[in-house]
PDB file of C-alpha atoms in Angstrom:
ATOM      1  CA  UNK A1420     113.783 -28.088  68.226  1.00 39.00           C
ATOM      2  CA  UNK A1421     112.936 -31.690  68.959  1.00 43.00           C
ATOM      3  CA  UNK A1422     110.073 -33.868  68.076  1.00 44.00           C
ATOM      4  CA  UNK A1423     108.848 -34.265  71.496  1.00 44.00           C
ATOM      5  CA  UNK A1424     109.138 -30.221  72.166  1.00 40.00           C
ATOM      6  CA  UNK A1425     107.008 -29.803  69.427  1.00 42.00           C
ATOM      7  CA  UNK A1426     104.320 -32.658  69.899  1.00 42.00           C
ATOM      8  CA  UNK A1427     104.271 -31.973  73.613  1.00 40.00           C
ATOM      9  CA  UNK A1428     103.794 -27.874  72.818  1.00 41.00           C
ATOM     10  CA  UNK A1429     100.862 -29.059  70.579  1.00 43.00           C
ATOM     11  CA  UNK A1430      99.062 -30.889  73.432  1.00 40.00           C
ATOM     12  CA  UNK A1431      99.720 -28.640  75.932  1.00 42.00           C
ATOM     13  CA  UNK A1432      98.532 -25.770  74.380  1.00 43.00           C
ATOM     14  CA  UNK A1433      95.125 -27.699  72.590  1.00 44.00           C
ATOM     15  CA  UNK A1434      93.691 -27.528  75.989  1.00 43.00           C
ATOM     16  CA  UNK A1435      92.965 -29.618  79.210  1.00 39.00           C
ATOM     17  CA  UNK A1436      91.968 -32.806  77.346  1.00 42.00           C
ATOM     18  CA  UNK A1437      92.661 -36.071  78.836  1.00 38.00           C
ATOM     19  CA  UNK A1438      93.275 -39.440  77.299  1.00 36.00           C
ATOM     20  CA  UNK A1439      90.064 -41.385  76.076  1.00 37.00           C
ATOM     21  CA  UNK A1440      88.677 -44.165  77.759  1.00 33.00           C
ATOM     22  CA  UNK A1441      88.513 -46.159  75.067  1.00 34.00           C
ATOM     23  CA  UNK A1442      85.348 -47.097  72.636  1.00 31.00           C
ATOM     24  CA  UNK A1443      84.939 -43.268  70.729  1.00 36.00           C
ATOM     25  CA  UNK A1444      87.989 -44.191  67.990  1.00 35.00           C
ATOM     26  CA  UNK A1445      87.410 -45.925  65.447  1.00 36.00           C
ATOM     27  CA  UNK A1446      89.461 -49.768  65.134  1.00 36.00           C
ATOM     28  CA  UNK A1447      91.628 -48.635  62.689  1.00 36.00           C
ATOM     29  CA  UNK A1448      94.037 -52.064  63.634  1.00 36.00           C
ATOM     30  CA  UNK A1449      92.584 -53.975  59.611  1.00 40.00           C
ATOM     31  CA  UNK A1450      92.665 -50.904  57.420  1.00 39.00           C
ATOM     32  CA  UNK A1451      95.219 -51.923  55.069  1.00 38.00           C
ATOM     33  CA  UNK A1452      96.604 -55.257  54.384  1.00 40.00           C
ATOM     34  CA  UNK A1453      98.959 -53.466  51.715  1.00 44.00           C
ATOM     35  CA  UNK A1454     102.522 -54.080  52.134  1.00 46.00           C
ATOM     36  CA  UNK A1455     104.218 -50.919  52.805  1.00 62.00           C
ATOM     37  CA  UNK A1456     101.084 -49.331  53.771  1.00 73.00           C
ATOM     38  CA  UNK A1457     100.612 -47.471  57.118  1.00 81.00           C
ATOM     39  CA  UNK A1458      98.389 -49.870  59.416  1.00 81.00           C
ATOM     40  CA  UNK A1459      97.165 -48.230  62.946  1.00 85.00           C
ATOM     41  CA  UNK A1460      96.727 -49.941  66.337  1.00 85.00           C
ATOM     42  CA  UNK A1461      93.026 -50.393  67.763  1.00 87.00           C
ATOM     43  CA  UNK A1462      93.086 -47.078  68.583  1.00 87.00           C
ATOM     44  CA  UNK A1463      93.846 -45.189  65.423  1.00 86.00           C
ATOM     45  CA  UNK A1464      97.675 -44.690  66.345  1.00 86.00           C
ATOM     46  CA  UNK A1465     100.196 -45.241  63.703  1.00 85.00           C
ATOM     47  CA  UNK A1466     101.957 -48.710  64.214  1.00 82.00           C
ATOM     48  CA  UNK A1467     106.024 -48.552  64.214  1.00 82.00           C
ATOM     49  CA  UNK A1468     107.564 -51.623  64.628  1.00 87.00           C
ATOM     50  CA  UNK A1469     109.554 -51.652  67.453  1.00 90.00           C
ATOM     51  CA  UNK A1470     113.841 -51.150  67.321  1.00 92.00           C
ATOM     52  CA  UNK A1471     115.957 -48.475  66.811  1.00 94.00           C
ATOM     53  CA  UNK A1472     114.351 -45.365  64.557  1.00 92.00           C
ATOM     54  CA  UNK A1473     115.711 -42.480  63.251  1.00 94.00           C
ATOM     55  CA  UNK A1474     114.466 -38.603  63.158  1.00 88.00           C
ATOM     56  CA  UNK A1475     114.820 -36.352  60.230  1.00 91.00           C
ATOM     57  CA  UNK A1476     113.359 -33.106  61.164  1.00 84.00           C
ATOM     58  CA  UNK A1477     113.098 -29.306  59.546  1.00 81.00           C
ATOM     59  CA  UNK A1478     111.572 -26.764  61.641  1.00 77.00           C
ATOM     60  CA  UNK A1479     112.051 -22.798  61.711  1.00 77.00           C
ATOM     61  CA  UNK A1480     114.815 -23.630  64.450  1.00 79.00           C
ATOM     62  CA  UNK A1481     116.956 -25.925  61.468  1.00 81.00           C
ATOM     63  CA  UNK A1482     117.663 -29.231  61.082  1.00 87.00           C
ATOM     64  CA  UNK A1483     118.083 -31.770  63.480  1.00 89.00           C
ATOM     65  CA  UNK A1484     118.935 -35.737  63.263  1.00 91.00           C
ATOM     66  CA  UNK A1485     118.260 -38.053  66.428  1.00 91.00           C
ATOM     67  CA  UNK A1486     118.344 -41.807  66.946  1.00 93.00           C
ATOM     68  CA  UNK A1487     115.646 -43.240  69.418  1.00 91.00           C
ATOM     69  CA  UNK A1488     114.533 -46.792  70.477  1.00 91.00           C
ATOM     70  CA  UNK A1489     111.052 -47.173  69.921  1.00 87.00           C
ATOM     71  CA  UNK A1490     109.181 -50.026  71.908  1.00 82.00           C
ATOM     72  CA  UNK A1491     105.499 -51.631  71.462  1.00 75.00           C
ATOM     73  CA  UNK A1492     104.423 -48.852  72.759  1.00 72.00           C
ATOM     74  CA  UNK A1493     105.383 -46.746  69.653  1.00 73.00           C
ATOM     75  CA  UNK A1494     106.024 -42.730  69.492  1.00 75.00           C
ATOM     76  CA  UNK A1495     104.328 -41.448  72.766  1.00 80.00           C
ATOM     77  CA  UNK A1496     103.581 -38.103  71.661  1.00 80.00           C
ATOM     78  CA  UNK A1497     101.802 -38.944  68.653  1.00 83.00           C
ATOM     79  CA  UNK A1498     100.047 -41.499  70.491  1.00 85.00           C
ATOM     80  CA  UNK A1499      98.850 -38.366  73.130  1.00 87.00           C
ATOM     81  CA  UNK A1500      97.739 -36.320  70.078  1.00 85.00           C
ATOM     82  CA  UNK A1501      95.424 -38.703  68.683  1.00 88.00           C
ATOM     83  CA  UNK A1502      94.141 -40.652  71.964  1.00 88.00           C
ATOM     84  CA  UNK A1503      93.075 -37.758  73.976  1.00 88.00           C
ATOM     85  CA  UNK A1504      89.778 -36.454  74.715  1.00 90.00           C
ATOM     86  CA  UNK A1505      89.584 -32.390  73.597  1.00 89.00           C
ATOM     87  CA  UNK A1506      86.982 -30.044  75.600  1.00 90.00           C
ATOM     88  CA  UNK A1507      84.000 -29.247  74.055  1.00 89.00           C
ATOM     89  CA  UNK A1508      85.296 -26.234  72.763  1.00 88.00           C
ATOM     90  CA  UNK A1509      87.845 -28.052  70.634  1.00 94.00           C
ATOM     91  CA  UNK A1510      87.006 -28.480  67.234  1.00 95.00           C
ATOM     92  CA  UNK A1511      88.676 -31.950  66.036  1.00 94.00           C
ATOM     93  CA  UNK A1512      88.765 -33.377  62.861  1.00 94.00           C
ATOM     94  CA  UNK A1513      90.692 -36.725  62.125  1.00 92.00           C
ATOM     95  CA  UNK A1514      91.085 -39.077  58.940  1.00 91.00           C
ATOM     96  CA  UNK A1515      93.080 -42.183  58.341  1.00 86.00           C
ATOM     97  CA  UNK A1516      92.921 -45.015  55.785  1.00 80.00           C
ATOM     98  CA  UNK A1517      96.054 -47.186  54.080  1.00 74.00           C
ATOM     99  CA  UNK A1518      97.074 -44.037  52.648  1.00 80.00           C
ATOM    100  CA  UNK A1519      97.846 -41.968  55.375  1.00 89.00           C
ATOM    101  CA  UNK A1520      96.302 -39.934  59.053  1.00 91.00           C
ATOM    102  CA  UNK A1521      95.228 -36.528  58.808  1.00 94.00           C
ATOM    103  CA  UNK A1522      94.824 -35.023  62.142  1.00 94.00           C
ATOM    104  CA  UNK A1523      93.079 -31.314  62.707  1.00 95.00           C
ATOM    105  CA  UNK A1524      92.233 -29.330  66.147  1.00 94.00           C
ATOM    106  CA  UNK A1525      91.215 -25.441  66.806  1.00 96.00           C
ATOM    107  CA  UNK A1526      91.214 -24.703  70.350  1.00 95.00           C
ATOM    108  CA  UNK A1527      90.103 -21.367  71.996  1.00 93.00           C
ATOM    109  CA  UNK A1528      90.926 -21.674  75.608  1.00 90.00           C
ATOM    110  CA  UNK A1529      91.838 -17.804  77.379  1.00 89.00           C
ATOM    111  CA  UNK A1530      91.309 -15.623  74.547  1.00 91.00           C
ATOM    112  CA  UNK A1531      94.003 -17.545  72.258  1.00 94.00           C
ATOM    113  CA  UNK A1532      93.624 -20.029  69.418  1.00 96.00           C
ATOM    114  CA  UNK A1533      95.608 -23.000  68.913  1.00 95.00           C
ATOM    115  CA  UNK A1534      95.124 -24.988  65.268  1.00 96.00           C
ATOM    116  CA  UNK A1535      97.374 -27.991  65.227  1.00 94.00           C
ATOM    117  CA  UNK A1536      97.629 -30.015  62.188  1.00 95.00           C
ATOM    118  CA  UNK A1537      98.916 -33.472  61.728  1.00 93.00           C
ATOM    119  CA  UNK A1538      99.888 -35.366  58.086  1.00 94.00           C
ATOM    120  CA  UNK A1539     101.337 -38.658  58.273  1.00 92.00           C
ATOM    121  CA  UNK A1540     101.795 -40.949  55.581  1.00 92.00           C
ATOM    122  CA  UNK A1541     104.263 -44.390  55.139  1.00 90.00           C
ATOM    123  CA  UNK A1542     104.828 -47.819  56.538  1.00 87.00           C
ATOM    124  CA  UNK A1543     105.576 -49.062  59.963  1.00 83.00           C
ATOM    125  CA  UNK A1544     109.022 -48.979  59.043  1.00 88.00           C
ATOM    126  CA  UNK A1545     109.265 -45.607  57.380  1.00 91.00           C
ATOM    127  CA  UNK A1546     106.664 -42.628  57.928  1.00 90.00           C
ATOM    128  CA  UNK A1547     106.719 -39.188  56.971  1.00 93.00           C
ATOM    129  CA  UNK A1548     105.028 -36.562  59.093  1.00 91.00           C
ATOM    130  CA  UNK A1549     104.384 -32.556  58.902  1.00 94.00           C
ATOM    131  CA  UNK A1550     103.564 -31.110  62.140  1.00 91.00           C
ATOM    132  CA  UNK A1551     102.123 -27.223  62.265  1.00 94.00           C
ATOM    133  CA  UNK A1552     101.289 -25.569  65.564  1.00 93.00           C
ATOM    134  CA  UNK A1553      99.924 -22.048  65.035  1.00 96.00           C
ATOM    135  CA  UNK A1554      98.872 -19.803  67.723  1.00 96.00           C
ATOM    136  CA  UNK A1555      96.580 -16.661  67.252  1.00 96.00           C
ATOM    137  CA  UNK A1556      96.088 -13.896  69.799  1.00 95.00           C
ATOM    138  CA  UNK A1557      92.925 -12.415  70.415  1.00 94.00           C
ATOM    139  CA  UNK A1558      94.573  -9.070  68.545  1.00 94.00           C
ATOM    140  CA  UNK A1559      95.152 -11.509  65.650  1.00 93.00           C
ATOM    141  CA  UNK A1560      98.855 -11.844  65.814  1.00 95.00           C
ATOM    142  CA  UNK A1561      99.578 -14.955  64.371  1.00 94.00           C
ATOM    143  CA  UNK A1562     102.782 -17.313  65.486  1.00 95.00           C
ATOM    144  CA  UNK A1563     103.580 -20.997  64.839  1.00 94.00           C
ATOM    145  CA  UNK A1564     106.211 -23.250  63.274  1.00 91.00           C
ATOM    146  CA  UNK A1565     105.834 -26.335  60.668  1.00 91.00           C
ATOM    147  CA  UNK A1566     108.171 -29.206  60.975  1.00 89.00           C
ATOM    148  CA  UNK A1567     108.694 -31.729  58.803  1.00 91.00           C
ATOM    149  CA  UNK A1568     110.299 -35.638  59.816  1.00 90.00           C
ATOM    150  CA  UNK A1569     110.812 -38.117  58.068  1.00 92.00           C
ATOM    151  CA  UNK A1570     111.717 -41.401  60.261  1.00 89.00           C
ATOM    152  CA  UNK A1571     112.727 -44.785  59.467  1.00 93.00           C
ATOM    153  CA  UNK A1572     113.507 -47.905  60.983  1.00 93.00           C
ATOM    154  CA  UNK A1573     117.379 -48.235  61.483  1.00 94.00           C
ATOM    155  CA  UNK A1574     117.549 -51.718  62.890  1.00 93.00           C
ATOM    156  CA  UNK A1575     117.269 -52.772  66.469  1.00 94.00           C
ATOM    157  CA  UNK A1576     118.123 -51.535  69.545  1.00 92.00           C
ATOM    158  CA  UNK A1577     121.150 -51.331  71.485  1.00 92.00           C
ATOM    159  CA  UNK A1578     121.398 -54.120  74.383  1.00 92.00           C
ATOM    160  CA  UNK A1579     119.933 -52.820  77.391  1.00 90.00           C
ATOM    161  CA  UNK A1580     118.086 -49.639  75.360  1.00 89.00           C
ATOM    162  CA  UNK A1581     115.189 -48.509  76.600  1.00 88.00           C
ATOM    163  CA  UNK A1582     111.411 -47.303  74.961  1.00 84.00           C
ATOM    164  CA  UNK A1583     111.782 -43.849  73.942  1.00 85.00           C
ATOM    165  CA  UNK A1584     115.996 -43.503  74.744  1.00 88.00           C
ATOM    166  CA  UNK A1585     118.076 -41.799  72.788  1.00 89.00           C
ATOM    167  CA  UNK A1586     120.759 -43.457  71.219  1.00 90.00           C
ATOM    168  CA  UNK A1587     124.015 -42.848  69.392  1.00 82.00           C
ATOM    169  CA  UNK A1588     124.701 -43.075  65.426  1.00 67.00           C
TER     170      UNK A1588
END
């Protein structure tokens, strides 16, 4: 299973929220002038410095390795986690310093739950990040997957790459 799958699956199913207008999250651009410490954008997003990244990930589904070019514009799925706006009955929770973002949301929306939850911790060059998407019926049953990445900066990007393109080893 792919990053994206899994980020997109978590926004999808956390309800109809829509991305904020700006103003309700906190300026998180100044809170660490650590070296090696993960800094944020103005709106509480990670920062990864743009080039050529690569994904480490574990999941229920195996292991999987990809190679991306990331742009200004950084990883868009995260960024769509942490910028929307969740309906009211959303229950959000979010924390983030020079140590790391922790990222929590319980959604009922039809009769089922959805409880996403988000740990990321490194640098703008390396960051390590657990993803956990667990659904719950209204019977109870309980089904969900963790997956863990680790992703680091490879270098730059291949002439004529694109934000967000995959590219080869």
């Amino acid at each position: 299973m792919r990053v994206p799958i899994l980020l997109s699956l978590a926004v999808g199913l956390a309800g109809c929220g829509q991305a904020e207008s700006g103003g309700s999250v906190p300026d998180r651009s100044k809170d660490s002038d650590q070296p090696g410490a993960l800094a944020f954008d103005a709106a509480g997003v990670p920062r990864f410095r743009p080039g050529a990244w690569e994904y480490k990930h574990e999941s229920d589904d195996g292991a999987e390795t990809v190679r991306t070019c990331l742009g200004e514009a950084g990883n868009t799925e995260l960024r769509e986690i942490l910028t929307r706006r969740y309906p009211a009955e959303c229950k959000v929770e979010r924390s983030s310093g020079s140590n790391g973002l922790t990222f929590r949301s319980s959604c009922r929306k039809d009769g089922l739950t959805t409880e996403t939850r988000l740990e990321v911790s490194g640098s703008d060059t390396a960051i390590d990040m657990t993803l956990s998407l667990l659904v719950i019926t209204p019977a109870g049953e309980r089904s969900g997957d963790t997956m863990i990445t680790s992703f680091r900066r490879v270098g730059e990007c291949p002439a004529g790459a694109r934000h967000g393109e995959d590219i080869e080893s």
